[in-house]
XYZ file of N, CA and C in Angstrom:
210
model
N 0.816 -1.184 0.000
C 0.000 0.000 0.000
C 0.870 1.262 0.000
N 2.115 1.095 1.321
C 2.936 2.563 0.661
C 3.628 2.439 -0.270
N 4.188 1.309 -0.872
C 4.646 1.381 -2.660
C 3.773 1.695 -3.115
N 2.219 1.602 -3.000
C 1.290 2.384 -4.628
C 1.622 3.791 -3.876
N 1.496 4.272 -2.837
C 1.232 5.731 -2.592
C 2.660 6.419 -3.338
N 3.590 5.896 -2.775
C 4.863 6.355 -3.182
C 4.404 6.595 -4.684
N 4.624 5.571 -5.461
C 4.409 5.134 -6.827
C 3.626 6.482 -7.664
N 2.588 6.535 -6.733
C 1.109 7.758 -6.879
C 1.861 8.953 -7.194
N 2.878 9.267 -6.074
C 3.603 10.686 -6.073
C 4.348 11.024 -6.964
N 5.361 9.838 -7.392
C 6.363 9.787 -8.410
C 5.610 10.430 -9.889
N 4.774 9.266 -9.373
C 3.535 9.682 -10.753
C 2.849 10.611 -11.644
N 2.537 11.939 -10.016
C 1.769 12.451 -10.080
C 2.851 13.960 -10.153
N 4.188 13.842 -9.986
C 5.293 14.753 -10.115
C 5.282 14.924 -8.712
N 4.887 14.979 -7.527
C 5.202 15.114 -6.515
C 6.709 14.729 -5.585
N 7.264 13.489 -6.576
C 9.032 12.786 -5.968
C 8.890 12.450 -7.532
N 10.372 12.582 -7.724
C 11.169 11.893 -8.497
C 11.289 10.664 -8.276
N 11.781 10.526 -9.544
C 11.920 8.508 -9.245
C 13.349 8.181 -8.914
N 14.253 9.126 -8.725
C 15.356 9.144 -8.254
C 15.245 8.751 -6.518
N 14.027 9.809 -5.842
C 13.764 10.121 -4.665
C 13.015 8.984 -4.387
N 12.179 8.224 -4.987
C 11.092 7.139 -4.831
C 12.074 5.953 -4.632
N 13.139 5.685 -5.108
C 14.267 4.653 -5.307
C 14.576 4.739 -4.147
N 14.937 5.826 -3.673
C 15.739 6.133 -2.315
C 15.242 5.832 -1.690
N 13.829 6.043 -1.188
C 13.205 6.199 0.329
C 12.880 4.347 0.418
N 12.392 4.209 -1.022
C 12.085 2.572 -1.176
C 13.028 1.405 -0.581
N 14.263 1.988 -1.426
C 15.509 1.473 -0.455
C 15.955 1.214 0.850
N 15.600 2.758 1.526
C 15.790 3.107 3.019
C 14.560 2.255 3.497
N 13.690 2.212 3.348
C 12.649 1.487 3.646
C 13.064 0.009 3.908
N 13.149 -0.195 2.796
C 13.653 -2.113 3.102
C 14.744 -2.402 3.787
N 15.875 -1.546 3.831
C 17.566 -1.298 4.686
C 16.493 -1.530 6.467
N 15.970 -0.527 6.621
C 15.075 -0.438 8.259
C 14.340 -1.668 8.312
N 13.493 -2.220 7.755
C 12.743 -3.088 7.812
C 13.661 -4.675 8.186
N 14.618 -4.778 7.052
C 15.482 -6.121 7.336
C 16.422 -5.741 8.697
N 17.153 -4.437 8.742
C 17.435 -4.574 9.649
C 16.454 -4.642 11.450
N 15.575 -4.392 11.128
C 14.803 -4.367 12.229
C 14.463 -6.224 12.574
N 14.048 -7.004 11.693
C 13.552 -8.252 11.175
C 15.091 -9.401 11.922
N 16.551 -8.519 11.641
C 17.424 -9.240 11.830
C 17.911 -9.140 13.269
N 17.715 -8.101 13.807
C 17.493 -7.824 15.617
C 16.594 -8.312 16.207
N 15.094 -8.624 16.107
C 13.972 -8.751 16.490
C 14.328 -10.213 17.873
N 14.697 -11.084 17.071
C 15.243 -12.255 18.000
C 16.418 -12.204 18.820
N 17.667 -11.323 18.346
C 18.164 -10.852 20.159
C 17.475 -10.636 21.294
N 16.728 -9.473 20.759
C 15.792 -8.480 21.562
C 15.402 -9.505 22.339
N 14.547 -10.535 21.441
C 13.772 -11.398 22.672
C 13.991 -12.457 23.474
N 15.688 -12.789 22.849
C 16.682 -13.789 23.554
C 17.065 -13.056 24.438
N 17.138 -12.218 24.758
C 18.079 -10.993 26.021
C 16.832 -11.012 27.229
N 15.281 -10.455 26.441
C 14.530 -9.967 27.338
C 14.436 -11.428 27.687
N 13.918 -12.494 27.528
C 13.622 -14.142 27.957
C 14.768 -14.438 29.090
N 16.242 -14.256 28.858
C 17.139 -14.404 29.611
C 16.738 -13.677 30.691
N 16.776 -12.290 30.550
C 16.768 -11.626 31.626
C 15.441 -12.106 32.501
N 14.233 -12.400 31.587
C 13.341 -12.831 32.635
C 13.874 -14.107 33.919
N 14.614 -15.155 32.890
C 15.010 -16.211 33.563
C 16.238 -16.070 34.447
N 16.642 -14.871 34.417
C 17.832 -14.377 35.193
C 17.181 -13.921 36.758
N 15.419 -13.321 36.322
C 15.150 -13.197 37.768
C 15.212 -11.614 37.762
N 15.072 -10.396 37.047
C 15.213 -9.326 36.807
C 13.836 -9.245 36.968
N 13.531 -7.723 37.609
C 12.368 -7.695 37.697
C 11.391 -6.984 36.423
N 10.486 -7.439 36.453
C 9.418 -7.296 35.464
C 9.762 -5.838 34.828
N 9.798 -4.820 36.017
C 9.887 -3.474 35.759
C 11.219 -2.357 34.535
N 12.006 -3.851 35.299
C 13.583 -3.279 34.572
C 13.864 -4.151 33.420
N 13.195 -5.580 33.170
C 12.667 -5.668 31.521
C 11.789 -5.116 30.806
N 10.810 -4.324 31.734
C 9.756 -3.359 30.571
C 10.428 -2.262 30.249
N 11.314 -1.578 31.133
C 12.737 -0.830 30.942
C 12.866 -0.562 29.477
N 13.574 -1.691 29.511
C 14.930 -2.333 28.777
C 14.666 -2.539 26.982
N 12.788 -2.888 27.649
C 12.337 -3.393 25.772
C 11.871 -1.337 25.422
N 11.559 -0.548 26.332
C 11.030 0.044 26.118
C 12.184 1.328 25.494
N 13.619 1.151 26.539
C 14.878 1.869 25.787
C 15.032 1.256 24.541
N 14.677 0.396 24.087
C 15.230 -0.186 22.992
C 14.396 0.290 21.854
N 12.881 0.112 21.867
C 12.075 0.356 21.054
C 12.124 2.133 20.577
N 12.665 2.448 22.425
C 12.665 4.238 21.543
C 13.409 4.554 21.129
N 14.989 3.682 21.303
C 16.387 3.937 20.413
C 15.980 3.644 19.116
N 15.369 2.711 18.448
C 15.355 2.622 17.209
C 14.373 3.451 16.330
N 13.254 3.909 17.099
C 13.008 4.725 16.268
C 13.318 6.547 16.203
């Protein structure tokens, strides 16, 4: 759905297709890299549960993480 919108703009003269390439790119670069972290994240937080950390300082921990990346 945001490739047709993108697509729409390029289309419609609003981005270049130079600029549509780009963001399309950056798009999939964030996405895989997000896809290729996802299972640390939840090998660390699982550990730490089983480590005995409290609930509070793994909701912490996922919650520094989630706002570092975006």
């Amino acid at each position: 759905m945001v490739d047709a919108a993108f697509a729409f703009a390029a289309a419609s003269g609003h981005l270049k297709q130079r600029q549509l390439d780009w963001m399309l790119k950056r798009n999939e670069g964030a996405h895989a890299n997000w896809v290729e972290n996802y299972p640390l994240l939840v090998g660390v937080l699982g550990f730490a549960t089983m480590a005995g950390f409290s609930p509070e300082d793994i909701d912490r921990a996922g919650l520094v993480y989630t706002v570092a990346r975006v």
